[in-house]
mmCIF file of C-alpha atoms and ligand atoms in Angstrom:
data_model
loop_
_atom_site.group_PDB
_atom_site.id
_atom_site.type_symbol
_atom_site.label_atom_id
_atom_site.label_comp_id
_atom_site.label_asym_id
_atom_site.label_seq_id
_atom_site.Cartn_x
_atom_site.Cartn_y
_atom_site.Cartn_z
ATOM 1 C CA MET A 1 62.786 128.694 162.759
ATOM 2 C CA ASN A 2 66.284 127.477 163.939
ATOM 3 C CA ILE A 3 68.764 127.565 161.228
ATOM 4 C CA VAL A 4 71.092 124.311 161.097
ATOM 5 C CA THR A 5 73.805 124.183 159.515
ATOM 6 C CA PRO A 6 74.729 121.528 157.202
ATOM 7 C CA ARG A 7 77.890 119.659 157.934
ATOM 8 C CA LYS A 8 81.220 120.690 155.976
ATOM 9 C CA MET A 9 80.882 119.903 152.525
ATOM 10 C CA SER A 10 83.924 119.865 149.941
ATOM 11 C CA PHE A 11 83.895 119.013 146.159
ATOM 12 C CA GLY A 12 85.338 115.929 144.722
ATOM 13 C CA ILE A 13 87.642 115.352 141.362
ATOM 14 C CA ASN A 14 84.493 115.024 139.109
ATOM 15 C CA GLY A 15 83.073 118.129 140.891
ATOM 16 C CA LYS A 16 80.401 116.022 142.820
ATOM 17 C CA LEU A 17 79.891 116.660 146.650
ATOM 18 C CA ASN A 18 82.285 114.270 148.897
ATOM 19 C CA GLY A 19 80.283 112.027 150.225
ATOM 20 C CA LEU A 20 77.831 111.895 147.731
ATOM 21 C CA GLU A 21 80.161 110.100 145.393
ATOM 22 C CA SER A 22 79.174 106.443 146.536
ATOM 23 C CA LYS A 23 75.732 106.728 146.001
ATOM 24 C CA THR A 24 74.338 103.934 143.765
ATOM 25 C CA PRO A 25 74.119 104.764 140.034
ATOM 26 C CA PHE A 26 70.791 104.217 138.388
ATOM 27 C CA LEU A 27 71.329 101.170 136.012
ATOM 28 C CA ILE A 28 69.563 101.030 132.800
ATOM 29 C CA GLY A 29 70.071 97.619 130.482
ATOM 30 C CA VAL A 30 68.963 98.476 126.960
ATOM 31 C CA SER A 31 68.918 95.500 124.882
ATOM 32 C CA GLY A 32 67.230 94.538 120.992
ATOM 33 C CA GLY A 33 68.513 92.784 118.129
ATOM 34 C CA THR A 34 71.661 94.407 115.729
ATOM 35 C CA ALA A 35 70.567 97.959 114.355
ATOM 36 C CA SER A 36 67.206 98.042 115.707
ATOM 37 C CA GLY A 37 68.357 101.428 117.359
ATOM 38 C CA LYS A 38 69.789 101.097 120.736
ATOM 39 C CA SER A 39 72.232 103.365 120.632
ATOM 40 C CA THR A 40 70.107 106.314 119.102
ATOM 41 C CA VAL A 41 67.490 105.281 122.295
ATOM 42 C CA CYS A 42 70.532 105.910 124.604
ATOM 43 C CA LYS A 43 71.998 109.112 122.790
ATOM 44 C CA ARG A 44 68.097 110.521 122.751
ATOM 45 C CA ILE A 45 67.664 109.404 126.688
ATOM 46 C CA MET A 46 70.651 111.348 127.262
ATOM 47 C CA GLU A 47 70.095 114.348 125.619
ATOM 48 C CA LYS A 48 66.719 114.541 127.236
ATOM 49 C CA LEU A 49 68.441 114.161 130.793
ATOM 50 C CA GLY A 50 71.088 116.551 130.092
ATOM 51 C CA GLN A 51 68.118 118.985 129.473
ATOM 52 C CA VAL A 52 67.021 118.578 133.163
ATOM 53 C CA ASP A 53 67.276 122.036 135.022
ATOM 54 C CA MET A 54 70.728 120.929 136.403
ATOM 55 C CA ASP A 55 71.838 122.828 140.068
ATOM 56 C CA HIS A 56 75.815 122.642 141.015
ATOM 57 C CA MET A 57 75.261 118.691 141.886
ATOM 58 C CA GLN A 58 75.233 118.222 138.313
ATOM 59 C CA ARG A 59 73.887 115.275 137.104
ATOM 60 C CA GLN A 60 75.571 112.967 135.378
ATOM 61 C CA VAL A 61 74.451 110.249 132.410
ATOM 62 C CA VAL A 62 76.708 107.922 130.501
ATOM 63 C CA CYS A 63 76.142 105.064 128.336
ATOM 64 C CA ILE A 64 78.578 102.092 127.691
ATOM 65 C CA SER A 65 77.922 99.833 125.232
ATOM 66 C CA GLN A 66 78.702 95.744 125.415
ATOM 67 C CA ASP A 67 80.544 95.718 122.768
ATOM 68 C CA SER A 68 83.338 97.000 124.645
ATOM 69 C CA PHE A 69 83.554 93.578 126.540
ATOM 70 C CA TYR A 70 84.091 91.551 123.105
ATOM 71 C CA ARG A 71 86.391 88.652 124.573
ATOM 72 C CA ASP A 72 90.107 88.837 122.656
ATOM 73 C CA LEU A 73 90.174 86.490 120.094
ATOM 74 C CA SER A 74 92.811 83.731 119.683
ATOM 75 C CA PRO A 75 94.775 83.532 116.420
ATOM 76 C CA ALA A 76 92.717 80.978 115.352
ATOM 77 C CA GLU A 77 89.157 82.873 116.238
ATOM 78 C CA LYS A 78 90.878 85.918 114.170
ATOM 79 C CA LEU A 79 91.030 84.117 111.130
ATOM 80 C CA LYS A 80 87.554 82.681 111.292
ATOM 81 C CA ALA A 81 86.033 86.292 112.106
ATOM 82 C CA GLU A 82 88.146 87.868 108.482
ATOM 83 C CA LYS A 83 85.927 85.018 106.870
ATOM 84 C CA GLY A 84 82.855 85.753 108.181
ATOM 85 C CA GLN A 85 82.727 82.590 110.208
ATOM 86 C CA TYR A 86 83.137 83.766 113.879
ATOM 87 C CA ASN A 87 80.196 84.061 116.048
ATOM 88 C CA PHE A 88 79.923 87.018 116.953
ATOM 89 C CA ASP A 89 76.579 87.124 118.477
ATOM 90 C CA HIS A 90 76.619 84.096 120.904
ATOM 91 C CA PRO A 91 76.797 84.983 124.535
ATOM 92 C CA ASP A 92 80.486 83.080 124.627
ATOM 93 C CA ALA A 93 81.476 85.745 122.514
ATOM 94 C CA PHE A 94 81.637 88.377 125.648
ATOM 95 C CA ASP A 95 83.890 88.683 128.608
ATOM 96 C CA ASN A 96 80.804 87.981 130.780
ATOM 97 C CA ASP A 97 82.411 87.799 134.188
ATOM 98 C CA LEU A 98 84.381 91.404 132.914
ATOM 99 C CA ILE A 99 80.666 92.782 132.308
ATOM 100 C CA LEU A 100 79.520 91.976 135.875
ATOM 101 C CA GLN A 101 82.610 93.173 137.948
ATOM 102 C CA THR A 102 82.378 95.914 135.398
ATOM 103 C CA LEU A 103 78.829 96.641 136.594
ATOM 104 C CA GLN A 104 78.913 95.966 140.114
ATOM 105 C CA ASP A 105 81.671 98.264 140.720
ATOM 106 C CA ILE A 106 79.681 101.295 138.558
ATOM 107 C CA LEU A 107 76.542 99.997 141.364
ATOM 108 C CA ALA A 108 79.072 100.481 144.531
ATOM 109 C CA GLY A 109 80.443 103.877 142.937
ATOM 110 C CA VAL A 110 83.672 103.111 141.618
ATOM 111 C CA LYS A 111 85.567 104.858 139.087
ATOM 112 C CA CYS A 112 85.504 102.205 135.846
ATOM 113 C CA GLU A 113 87.821 102.466 132.477
ATOM 114 C CA ILE A 114 86.346 101.061 129.249
ATOM 115 C CA PRO A 115 88.122 100.344 125.840
ATOM 116 C CA ALA A 116 85.929 101.069 123.014
ATOM 117 C CA TYR A 117 85.537 98.474 120.381
ATOM 118 C CA ASP A 118 86.759 98.222 116.612
ATOM 119 C CA TYR A 119 84.849 96.768 114.140
ATOM 120 C CA ARG A 120 86.952 96.773 111.478
ATOM 121 C CA THR A 121 90.131 94.960 113.211
ATOM 122 C CA ASN A 122 87.503 93.103 115.893
ATOM 123 C CA SER A 123 89.357 93.918 118.363
ATOM 124 C CA LEU A 124 89.399 96.029 121.561
ATOM 125 C CA MET A 125 91.332 99.648 121.401
ATOM 126 C CA LYS A 126 93.037 99.595 124.309
ATOM 127 C CA ASP A 127 94.003 103.524 123.592
ATOM 128 C CA GLN A 128 90.509 104.701 123.322
ATOM 129 C CA ILE A 129 89.365 104.397 126.997
ATOM 130 C CA THR A 130 86.517 106.173 128.661
ATOM 131 C CA THR A 131 86.521 106.703 132.258
ATOM 132 C CA ILE A 132 83.286 106.108 133.347
ATOM 133 C CA TYR A 133 82.910 108.018 136.935
ATOM 134 C CA PRO A 134 80.304 107.502 139.063
ATOM 135 C CA ALA A 135 77.404 108.918 137.734
ATOM 136 C CA ASP A 136 73.561 109.296 138.659
ATOM 137 C CA VAL A 137 72.181 107.660 135.260
ATOM 138 C CA VAL A 138 73.977 104.793 133.649
ATOM 139 C CA LEU A 139 72.952 103.165 130.122
ATOM 140 C CA PHE A 140 74.242 99.737 129.369
ATOM 141 C CA GLU A 141 73.170 98.625 125.253
ATOM 142 C CA GLY A 142 73.965 95.608 123.776
ATOM 143 C CA ILE A 143 72.384 92.756 122.170
ATOM 144 C CA LEU A 144 72.690 90.393 124.864
ATOM 145 C CA VAL A 145 72.884 92.581 127.946
ATOM 146 C CA PHE A 146 70.096 90.930 129.701
ATOM 147 C CA TYR A 147 70.637 86.734 128.688
ATOM 148 C CA PHE A 148 72.613 85.875 131.807
ATOM 149 C CA PRO A 149 70.337 86.170 134.877
ATOM 150 C CA LYS A 150 73.322 87.240 136.912
ATOM 151 C CA ILE A 151 73.654 90.362 134.693
ATOM 152 C CA ARG A 152 70.097 91.432 133.836
ATOM 153 C CA ASP A 153 69.329 91.510 137.554
ATOM 154 C CA LEU A 154 71.847 94.444 138.120
ATOM 155 C CA PHE A 155 69.269 96.335 135.795
ATOM 156 C CA HIS A 156 66.742 98.885 138.094
ATOM 157 C CA MET A 157 65.251 99.308 134.587
ATOM 158 C CA LYS A 158 65.339 97.298 131.625
ATOM 159 C CA LEU A 159 64.940 98.620 128.254
ATOM 160 C CA PHE A 160 63.710 96.288 124.788
ATOM 161 C CA VAL A 161 64.432 97.979 121.344
ATOM 162 C CA ASP A 162 61.530 96.248 119.125
ATOM 163 C CA THR A 163 62.375 97.208 115.832
ATOM 164 C CA ASP A 164 61.246 94.819 112.567
ATOM 165 C CA SER A 165 63.734 92.307 111.178
ATOM 166 C CA ASP A 166 63.545 93.916 107.883
ATOM 167 C CA THR A 167 63.932 97.046 108.844
ATOM 168 C CA ARG A 168 67.223 95.872 111.245
ATOM 169 C CA LEU A 169 68.787 94.428 107.902
ATOM 170 C CA ALA A 170 68.382 97.306 105.845
ATOM 171 C CA ARG A 171 70.141 99.365 108.466
ATOM 172 C CA ARG A 172 72.693 96.750 109.215
ATOM 173 C CA VAL A 173 73.838 95.943 105.566
ATOM 174 C CA PRO A 174 75.006 99.796 104.994
ATOM 175 C CA ARG A 175 76.104 100.403 108.409
ATOM 176 C CA ASP A 176 78.736 97.521 107.831
ATOM 177 C CA ILE A 177 79.881 98.633 104.377
ATOM 178 C CA LYS A 178 80.642 102.039 105.219
ATOM 179 C CA GLU A 179 81.505 102.136 108.803
ATOM 180 C CA ARG A 180 82.498 98.665 109.582
ATOM 181 C CA GLY A 181 84.884 98.073 106.275
ATOM 182 C CA ARG A 182 82.803 94.983 104.561
ATOM 183 C CA ASP A 183 81.370 93.904 101.480
ATOM 184 C CA LEU A 184 77.847 92.664 100.748
ATOM 185 C CA ASP A 185 78.373 89.383 100.548
ATOM 186 C CA TYR A 186 80.200 88.999 103.661
ATOM 187 C CA VAL A 187 77.644 91.003 105.450
ATOM 188 C CA LEU A 188 74.798 89.001 103.931
ATOM 189 C CA ASN A 189 76.291 85.403 104.796
ATOM 190 C CA GLN A 190 77.126 86.528 108.680
ATOM 191 C CA TYR A 191 73.882 88.003 108.795
ATOM 192 C CA MET A 192 72.068 84.585 107.612
ATOM 193 C CA ASN A 193 74.626 82.289 109.459
ATOM 194 C CA PHE A 194 75.137 84.004 113.012
ATOM 195 C CA VAL A 195 73.144 86.890 112.971
ATOM 196 C CA LYS A 196 69.922 86.187 112.008
ATOM 197 C CA PRO A 197 69.772 82.473 114.262
ATOM 198 C CA ALA A 198 71.512 83.737 117.064
ATOM 199 C CA PHE A 199 69.093 86.661 117.697
ATOM 200 C CA GLU A 200 66.058 84.411 117.359
ATOM 201 C CA GLU A 201 68.051 81.895 119.783
ATOM 202 C CA PHE A 202 69.444 84.336 122.158
ATOM 203 C CA CYS A 203 68.071 88.113 122.422
ATOM 204 C CA LEU A 204 64.545 87.642 121.322
ATOM 205 C CA PRO A 205 63.769 85.520 124.110
ATOM 206 C CA THR A 206 65.067 88.178 126.480
ATOM 207 C CA LYS A 207 62.740 90.667 125.511
ATOM 208 C CA LYS A 208 60.074 89.258 128.343
ATOM 209 C CA PHE A 209 62.528 90.344 130.885
ATOM 210 C CA ALA A 210 61.703 93.795 129.767
ATOM 211 C CA ASP A 211 59.924 96.591 131.751
ATOM 212 C CA VAL A 212 59.727 98.231 128.809
ATOM 213 C CA ILE A 213 59.458 97.604 124.717
ATOM 214 C CA ILE A 214 60.121 100.337 122.357
ATOM 215 C CA PRO A 215 58.643 99.635 119.412
ATOM 216 C CA ARG A 216 60.247 101.606 116.262
ATOM 217 C CA GLY A 217 63.044 102.216 118.505
ATOM 218 C CA ALA A 218 64.453 105.561 118.591
ATOM 219 C CA ASP A 219 61.328 107.021 116.174
ATOM 220 C CA ASN A 220 59.122 106.277 118.807
ATOM 221 C CA THR A 221 59.461 109.656 120.705
ATOM 222 C CA VAL A 222 56.404 109.362 122.648
ATOM 223 C CA ALA A 223 58.001 106.006 124.311
ATOM 224 C CA ILE A 224 61.363 107.682 124.774
ATOM 225 C CA ASP A 225 59.539 110.816 126.324
ATOM 226 C CA LEU A 226 57.609 108.416 129.188
ATOM 227 C CA ILE A 227 60.835 106.680 129.530
ATOM 228 C CA VAL A 228 62.596 110.008 130.569
ATOM 229 C CA HIS A 229 60.109 111.015 132.645
ATOM 230 C CA HIS A 230 60.014 108.092 134.999
ATOM 231 C CA ILE A 231 64.302 108.690 135.436
ATOM 232 C CA TRP A 232 63.183 112.065 136.154
ATOM 233 C CA ASP A 233 60.545 111.186 138.904
ATOM 234 C CA ILE A 234 63.206 108.525 140.573
ATOM 235 C CA LEU A 235 65.882 110.324 140.710
ATOM 236 C CA ARG A 236 64.574 113.428 142.094
ATOM 237 C CA LEU A 237 62.994 111.046 144.515
ATOM 238 C CA LYS A 238 66.788 110.070 145.386
ATOM 239 C CA LYS A 239 67.848 113.379 145.430
ATOM 240 C CA ALA A 240 65.032 114.134 148.096
ATOM 241 C CA GLU A 241 66.025 111.038 149.931
ATOM 242 C CA ASN A 242 69.451 111.900 149.626
ATOM 243 C CA SER A 243 69.215 115.691 150.996
ATOM 244 C CA SER A 244 67.080 114.605 153.950
ATOM 245 C CA ARG A 245 69.876 112.437 154.947
ATOM 246 C CA GLN A 246 72.057 114.919 154.347
ATOM 247 C CA HIS A 247 70.122 117.645 156.570
ATOM 248 C CA PRO A 248 68.010 115.330 158.963
ATOM 249 C CA TYR A 249 67.318 118.050 161.225
ATOM 250 C CA ILE A 250 65.940 120.462 158.387
ATOM 251 C CA TYR A 251 63.697 117.851 156.940
ATOM 252 C CA GLN A 252 62.130 117.093 160.222
ATOM 253 C CA HIS A 253 61.406 120.593 160.916
ATOM 254 C CA ARG A 254 60.035 120.977 157.608
ATOM 255 C CA ARG A 255 57.530 117.937 158.360
ATOM 256 C CA THR A 256 56.191 119.437 161.585
HETATM 257 P P1 LIG B 301 74.841 96.633 117.164
HETATM 258 N N1 LIG B 301 80.333 93.131 115.335
HETATM 259 C C1 LIG B 301 80.916 92.511 114.118
HETATM 260 O O1 LIG B 301 80.101 92.696 113.056
HETATM 261 N N2 LIG B 301 81.967 92.434 114.171
HETATM 262 C C2 LIG B 301 82.673 92.227 115.612
HETATM 263 O O2 LIG B 301 83.919 92.496 115.214
HETATM 264 C C3 LIG B 301 81.930 92.859 117.011
HETATM 265 C C4 LIG B 301 80.068 92.784 116.360
HETATM 266 C C5 LIG B 301 78.905 92.623 115.432
HETATM 267 C C6 LIG B 301 78.181 91.447 115.759
HETATM 268 C C7 LIG B 301 76.759 91.767 116.256
HETATM 269 N N3 LIG B 301 77.752 90.345 115.020
HETATM 270 O O3 LIG B 301 75.674 91.807 115.731
HETATM 271 C C8 LIG B 301 76.750 93.119 116.225
HETATM 272 N N4 LIG B 301 78.382 90.081 113.773
HETATM 273 O O4 LIG B 301 77.829 93.599 116.044
HETATM 274 C C9 LIG B 301 76.807 94.226 117.237
HETATM 275 N N5 LIG B 301 78.528 89.377 113.118
HETATM 276 O O5 LIG B 301 76.343 96.032 117.306
HETATM 277 O O6 LIG B 301 74.264 96.009 117.955
HETATM 278 O O7 LIG B 301 75.403 97.952 116.800
HETATM 279 O O8 LIG B 301 74.190 96.094 115.955
HETATM 280 MG MG1 LIG B 302 75.311 99.362 118.533
#
């Protein structure tokens, strides 16, 4: 057998092989109502994908949140938010142009910088930036990530975490009080006035666009395992395609 020397390879800043950096990541959208377990489902998927037996071209899995794309509030909107009268669950609360642009950049393999969100001050933390390097798998989670068709159509896989409303409310109340610095009255008023109606009007109708609906959220280990195996298969296929493109002679030789 003739051994064909692979073309010269070098490593890029994030340890990936140059020439592979611009490959399109596998983009997964994860939606569902508030406190449905979206973040936990993403965490589990990331953990399980992280266990993949990696080679030197280490796989990367990153997760970003739609919350990082809340619009800056005007002084008047800030006042409303402090009184619990601002609707954070409406599609217009997000900078949807920026979401679209960011996801397009991610798909093009462009490095992106994403700020964290502070629920206590209802504002972005511009000093807490996560840099998203070109990754193999990018998860994008949020209550309305499937609302706008232009954004929805970018996902290679769409998951909807379907946890019943009582469970979500029972989780949301202590979370908002402990982690988001609110009192019970504020949380319940906001839930009844904005969160619940907006869920029914904007989020729930997007369930039909999902490829996979995950009942019971992160407790559903069977669903999560099935999804992870599917992603795994796709990544293996992509990797095989990439290496056949890189070493066409070796590939042809093996096929004959
Ligand atoms: P998850 N949210 C706030 O409470 N305050 C903010 O400053 C920004 C967002 C809430 C928002 C939504 N609604 O229901 C929830 N309100 O964050 C989405 N009211 O986050 O999917 O993790 O529950
Ligand atoms: Mg969340």
